[in-house]
Amino acid sequence: MEDRKSLPFTDAVLHEIQRLIDIVPMNIPHYALQDISFRGYTIPKDTIIIPLLHSVLREEKQWETPWSFNPQHFLDQKGNFKKNQAFLPFSAGKRACVGEFLARMELFLILTSLLQRFTFSCPGGPNSVDLSPEYSSFANLPRRYDVIATPRR
């Protein structure tokens, strides 16, 4: 995990994959603990609120190219990794995923291990990949692809 600091582009790619794929676009339901005024509307106490994380991960004011894969969203002018407060694939606050740290660590270790050992390609070339998800009732699922993993020597 110490190598993560010296691999800002890899870290940026991982973050951008999570932002763009948006696997669980809706958060778990919450209750309003008190009457809330939000953008001119009143939300009464005990109203069920289902936060739409998708809206934050695609917010045009937060992301230069919200609908495109762009690791530059997480890199500063010098190529160093930078955080973005609108990056919330694991939710936020008290209801944030308790396994977030472990998941981030595993994603980094698995991806870097695979990239060290294999070169990846697809039969139709990179432009044949459709990045739009397949939608289910609860989640955005990645599409199935044929991938060629060629061992590195």
PDB file of C-alpha atoms in Angstrom:
ATOM      1  CA  MET A   1       0.000   0.000   0.000  1.00  0.00           C
ATOM      2  CA  GLU A   2       2.993   2.317   0.416  1.00  0.00           C
ATOM      3  CA  ASP A   3       3.380   2.291  -3.381  1.00  0.00           C
ATOM      4  CA  ARG A   4       0.023   4.020  -3.745  1.00  0.00           C
ATOM      5  CA  LYS A   5       1.629   7.395  -2.995  1.00  0.00           C
ATOM      6  CA  SER A   6       4.032   6.977  -5.910  1.00  0.00           C
ATOM      7  CA  LEU A   7       1.294   5.843  -8.326  1.00  0.00           C
ATOM      8  CA  PRO A   8      -1.037   8.869  -8.536  1.00  0.00           C
ATOM      9  CA  PHE A   9      -2.299   8.056 -12.035  1.00  0.00           C
ATOM     10  CA  THR A  10      -3.237   4.504 -11.020  1.00  0.00           C
ATOM     11  CA  ASP A  11      -5.037   5.885  -7.974  1.00  0.00           C
ATOM     12  CA  ALA A  12      -6.818   8.447 -10.167  1.00  0.00           C
ATOM     13  CA  VAL A  13      -7.913   5.717 -12.608  1.00  0.00           C
ATOM     14  CA  LEU A  14      -9.348   3.646  -9.741  1.00  0.00           C
ATOM     15  CA  HIS A  15     -11.266   6.618  -8.382  1.00  0.00           C
ATOM     16  CA  GLU A  16     -12.572   7.528 -11.824  1.00  0.00           C
ATOM     17  CA  ILE A  17     -13.736   3.947 -12.445  1.00  0.00           C
ATOM     18  CA  GLN A  18     -15.703   4.055  -9.187  1.00  0.00           C
ATOM     19  CA  ARG A  19     -17.124   7.493  -9.996  1.00  0.00           C
ATOM     20  CA  LEU A  20     -18.174   6.596 -13.515  1.00  0.00           C
ATOM     21  CA  ILE A  21     -19.544   3.110 -12.872  1.00  0.00           C
ATOM     22  CA  ASP A  22     -21.688   4.335  -9.974  1.00  0.00           C
ATOM     23  CA  ILE A  23     -22.651   0.781  -8.953  1.00  0.00           C
ATOM     24  CA  VAL A  24     -25.150   1.744  -6.232  1.00  0.00           C
ATOM     25  CA  PRO A  25     -26.697   5.054  -7.357  1.00  0.00           C
ATOM     26  CA  MET A  26     -29.180   5.278  -4.484  1.00  0.00           C
ATOM     27  CA  ASN A  27     -28.200   5.309  -0.847  1.00  0.00           C
ATOM     28  CA  ILE A  28     -30.122   3.482   1.857  1.00  0.00           C
ATOM     29  CA  PRO A  29     -33.248   5.253   3.128  1.00  0.00           C
ATOM     30  CA  HIS A  30     -32.908   7.865   5.842  1.00  0.00           C
ATOM     31  CA  TYR A  31     -35.533   9.651   7.955  1.00  0.00           C
ATOM     32  CA  ALA A  32     -35.722  13.395   8.436  1.00  0.00           C
ATOM     33  CA  LEU A  33     -35.063  13.883  12.143  1.00  0.00           C
ATOM     34  CA  GLN A  34     -36.724  17.288  12.096  1.00  0.00           C
ATOM     35  CA  ASP A  35     -38.509  19.541   9.620  1.00  0.00           C
ATOM     36  CA  ILE A  36     -35.981  20.549   6.965  1.00  0.00           C
ATOM     37  CA  SER A  37     -36.028  23.398   4.473  1.00  0.00           C
ATOM     38  CA  PHE A  38     -34.183  22.401   1.285  1.00  0.00           C
ATOM     39  CA  ARG A  39     -34.069  24.534  -1.880  1.00  0.00           C
ATOM     40  CA  GLY A  40     -37.357  26.195  -1.028  1.00  0.00           C
ATOM     41  CA  TYR A  41     -39.150  22.965  -0.100  1.00  0.00           C
ATOM     42  CA  THR A  42     -40.118  21.777   3.363  1.00  0.00           C
ATOM     43  CA  ILE A  43     -39.394  18.161   4.212  1.00  0.00           C
ATOM     44  CA  PRO A  44     -41.453  17.214   7.279  1.00  0.00           C
ATOM     45  CA  LYS A  45     -39.970  15.300  10.194  1.00  0.00           C
ATOM     46  CA  ASP A  46     -40.082  11.474   9.763  1.00  0.00           C
ATOM     47  CA  THR A  47     -40.198  11.703   5.949  1.00  0.00           C
ATOM     48  CA  ILE A  48     -38.238   8.905   4.281  1.00  0.00           C
ATOM     49  CA  ILE A  49     -35.386  10.340   2.237  1.00  0.00           C
ATOM     50  CA  ILE A  50     -33.482   8.279  -0.317  1.00  0.00           C
ATOM     51  CA  PRO A  51     -30.297  10.149  -1.287  1.00  0.00           C
ATOM     52  CA  LEU A  52     -29.324   9.840  -4.940  1.00  0.00           C
ATOM     53  CA  LEU A  53     -25.521   9.486  -4.892  1.00  0.00           C
ATOM     54  CA  HIS A  54     -25.589   9.419  -8.685  1.00  0.00           C
ATOM     55  CA  SER A  55     -26.422  13.136  -8.706  1.00  0.00           C
ATOM     56  CA  VAL A  56     -23.201  13.942  -6.819  1.00  0.00           C
ATOM     57  CA  LEU A  57     -20.987  11.690  -8.945  1.00  0.00           C
ATOM     58  CA  ARG A  58     -22.279  13.379 -12.130  1.00  0.00           C
ATOM     59  CA  GLU A  59     -22.637  16.961 -10.844  1.00  0.00           C
ATOM     60  CA  GLU A  60     -21.489  19.280 -13.639  1.00  0.00           C
ATOM     61  CA  LYS A  61     -20.242  21.881 -11.145  1.00  0.00           C
ATOM     62  CA  GLN A  62     -17.944  19.290  -9.520  1.00  0.00           C
ATOM     63  CA  TRP A  63     -16.567  17.400 -12.535  1.00  0.00           C
ATOM     64  CA  GLU A  64     -15.067  18.859 -15.706  1.00  0.00           C
ATOM     65  CA  THR A  65     -16.459  16.023 -17.851  1.00  0.00           C
ATOM     66  CA  PRO A  66     -19.084  14.307 -15.666  1.00  0.00           C
ATOM     67  CA  TRP A  67     -20.279  11.789 -18.287  1.00  0.00           C
ATOM     68  CA  SER A  68     -16.861  10.749 -19.582  1.00  0.00           C
ATOM     69  CA  PHE A  69     -14.055   8.608 -18.196  1.00  0.00           C
ATOM     70  CA  ASN A  70     -11.412  11.150 -17.198  1.00  0.00           C
ATOM     71  CA  PRO A  71      -8.755  10.300 -14.560  1.00  0.00           C
ATOM     72  CA  GLN A  72      -7.699  13.968 -14.681  1.00  0.00           C
ATOM     73  CA  HIS A  73     -10.640  14.609 -12.337  1.00  0.00           C
ATOM     74  CA  PHE A  74      -8.341  13.300  -9.594  1.00  0.00           C
ATOM     75  CA  LEU A  75      -5.010  14.816 -10.645  1.00  0.00           C
ATOM     76  CA  ASP A  76      -3.706  18.309 -10.013  1.00  0.00           C
ATOM     77  CA  GLN A  77      -1.622  20.407 -12.435  1.00  0.00           C
ATOM     78  CA  LYS A  78       1.568  18.571 -11.409  1.00  0.00           C
ATOM     79  CA  GLY A  79       0.063  15.090 -11.826  1.00  0.00           C
ATOM     80  CA  ASN A  80      -0.350  14.500  -8.093  1.00  0.00           C
ATOM     81  CA  PHE A  81      -3.458  12.782  -6.782  1.00  0.00           C
ATOM     82  CA  LYS A  82      -6.100  15.178  -5.473  1.00  0.00           C
ATOM     83  CA  LYS A  83      -9.289  14.406  -3.583  1.00  0.00           C
ATOM     84  CA  ASN A  84     -12.697  15.675  -4.618  1.00  0.00           C
ATOM     85  CA  GLN A  85     -15.409  16.105  -1.991  1.00  0.00           C
ATOM     86  CA  ALA A  86     -18.047  15.060  -4.534  1.00  0.00           C
ATOM     87  CA  PHE A  87     -16.496  11.582  -4.717  1.00  0.00           C
ATOM     88  CA  LEU A  88     -18.958   9.577  -2.612  1.00  0.00           C
ATOM     89  CA  PRO A  89     -19.259   6.042  -4.039  1.00  0.00           C
ATOM     90  CA  PHE A  90     -19.336   4.646  -0.491  1.00  0.00           C
ATOM     91  CA  SER A  91     -21.831   7.246   0.772  1.00  0.00           C
ATOM     92  CA  ALA A  92     -21.020   9.763   3.515  1.00  0.00           C
ATOM     93  CA  GLY A  93     -21.590  10.564   7.140  1.00  0.00           C
ATOM     94  CA  LYS A  94     -22.897   8.095   9.699  1.00  0.00           C
ATOM     95  CA  ARG A  95     -24.260   5.775   7.007  1.00  0.00           C
ATOM     96  CA  ALA A  96     -21.041   5.524   4.990  1.00  0.00           C
ATOM     97  CA  CYS A  97     -19.880   2.013   4.165  1.00  0.00           C
ATOM     98  CA  VAL A  98     -17.914   0.621   7.106  1.00  0.00           C
ATOM     99  CA  GLY A  99     -15.825  -1.459   4.698  1.00  0.00           C
ATOM    100  CA  GLU A 100     -14.722   1.511   2.585  1.00  0.00           C
ATOM    101  CA  PHE A 101     -11.077   1.462   3.696  1.00  0.00           C
ATOM    102  CA  LEU A 102     -10.773  -2.281   3.109  1.00  0.00           C
ATOM    103  CA  ALA A 103     -12.535  -2.047  -0.264  1.00  0.00           C
ATOM    104  CA  ARG A 104     -10.247   0.777  -1.452  1.00  0.00           C
ATOM    105  CA  MET A 105      -7.186  -1.163  -0.345  1.00  0.00           C
ATOM    106  CA  GLU A 106      -8.343  -4.346  -2.064  1.00  0.00           C
ATOM    107  CA  LEU A 107      -9.217  -2.523  -5.290  1.00  0.00           C
ATOM    108  CA  PHE A 108      -5.761  -0.966  -5.410  1.00  0.00           C
ATOM    109  CA  LEU A 109      -3.900  -4.198  -4.619  1.00  0.00           C
ATOM    110  CA  ILE A 110      -5.905  -6.331  -7.045  1.00  0.00           C
ATOM    111  CA  LEU A 111      -5.696  -3.860  -9.937  1.00  0.00           C
ATOM    112  CA  THR A 112      -1.975  -3.183  -9.549  1.00  0.00           C
ATOM    113  CA  SER A 113      -1.216  -6.903  -9.170  1.00  0.00           C
ATOM    114  CA  LEU A 114      -3.117  -7.672 -12.370  1.00  0.00           C
ATOM    115  CA  LEU A 115      -1.499  -4.810 -14.287  1.00  0.00           C
ATOM    116  CA  GLN A 116       1.970  -5.951 -13.186  1.00  0.00           C
ATOM    117  CA  ARG A 117       1.381  -9.464 -14.484  1.00  0.00           C
ATOM    118  CA  PHE A 118      -0.807  -8.968 -17.591  1.00  0.00           C
ATOM    119  CA  THR A 119      -1.405  -6.739 -20.572  1.00  0.00           C
ATOM    120  CA  PHE A 120      -5.130  -6.361 -21.227  1.00  0.00           C
ATOM    121  CA  SER A 121      -6.863  -5.865 -24.552  1.00  0.00           C
ATOM    122  CA  CYS A 122     -10.226  -6.583 -26.117  1.00  0.00           C
ATOM    123  CA  PRO A 123     -10.898  -8.275 -29.454  1.00  0.00           C
ATOM    124  CA  GLY A 124     -12.690  -5.264 -30.991  1.00  0.00           C
ATOM    125  CA  GLY A 125     -10.171  -2.676 -29.767  1.00  0.00           C
ATOM    126  CA  PRO A 126     -10.686  -0.041 -27.078  1.00  0.00           C
ATOM    127  CA  ASN A 127     -13.382   1.837 -29.024  1.00  0.00           C
ATOM    128  CA  SER A 128     -15.595  -1.271 -29.023  1.00  0.00           C
ATOM    129  CA  VAL A 129     -16.115  -1.027 -25.245  1.00  0.00           C
ATOM    130  CA  ASP A 130     -19.453   0.417 -24.177  1.00  0.00           C
ATOM    131  CA  LEU A 131     -18.936   2.096 -20.798  1.00  0.00           C
ATOM    132  CA  SER A 132     -22.632   2.595 -20.105  1.00  0.00           C
ATOM    133  CA  PRO A 133     -23.931   0.273 -17.378  1.00  0.00           C
ATOM    134  CA  GLU A 134     -26.697  -2.274 -17.566  1.00  0.00           C
ATOM    135  CA  TYR A 135     -29.389  -1.129 -15.181  1.00  0.00           C
ATOM    136  CA  SER A 136     -31.111  -3.341 -12.648  1.00  0.00           C
ATOM    137  CA  SER A 137     -33.742  -2.319 -10.130  1.00  0.00           C
ATOM    138  CA  PHE A 138     -31.086  -1.569  -7.505  1.00  0.00           C
ATOM    139  CA  ALA A 139     -27.674  -1.215  -9.122  1.00  0.00           C
ATOM    140  CA  ASN A 140     -25.777  -0.210 -12.240  1.00  0.00           C
ATOM    141  CA  LEU A 141     -23.968  -3.336 -13.376  1.00  0.00           C
ATOM    142  CA  PRO A 142     -20.917  -3.406 -15.646  1.00  0.00           C
ATOM    143  CA  ARG A 143     -21.508  -4.949 -19.064  1.00  0.00           C
ATOM    144  CA  ARG A 144     -19.938  -8.287 -19.965  1.00  0.00           C
ATOM    145  CA  TYR A 145     -16.865  -8.106 -22.188  1.00  0.00           C
ATOM    146  CA  ASP A 146     -14.441 -10.478 -23.784  1.00  0.00           C
ATOM    147  CA  VAL A 147     -10.998  -9.512 -22.512  1.00  0.00           C
ATOM    148  CA  ILE A 148      -7.620 -10.867 -23.516  1.00  0.00           C
ATOM    149  CA  ALA A 149      -5.107 -11.066 -20.651  1.00  0.00           C
ATOM    150  CA  THR A 150      -1.627 -11.629 -22.037  1.00  0.00           C
ATOM    151  CA  PRO A 151       1.018 -12.550 -19.434  1.00  0.00           C
ATOM    152  CA  ARG A 152       3.904 -10.089 -19.217  1.00  0.00           C
ATOM    153  CA  ARG A 153       7.409 -11.505 -19.543  1.00  0.00           C
TER     154      ARG A 153
END
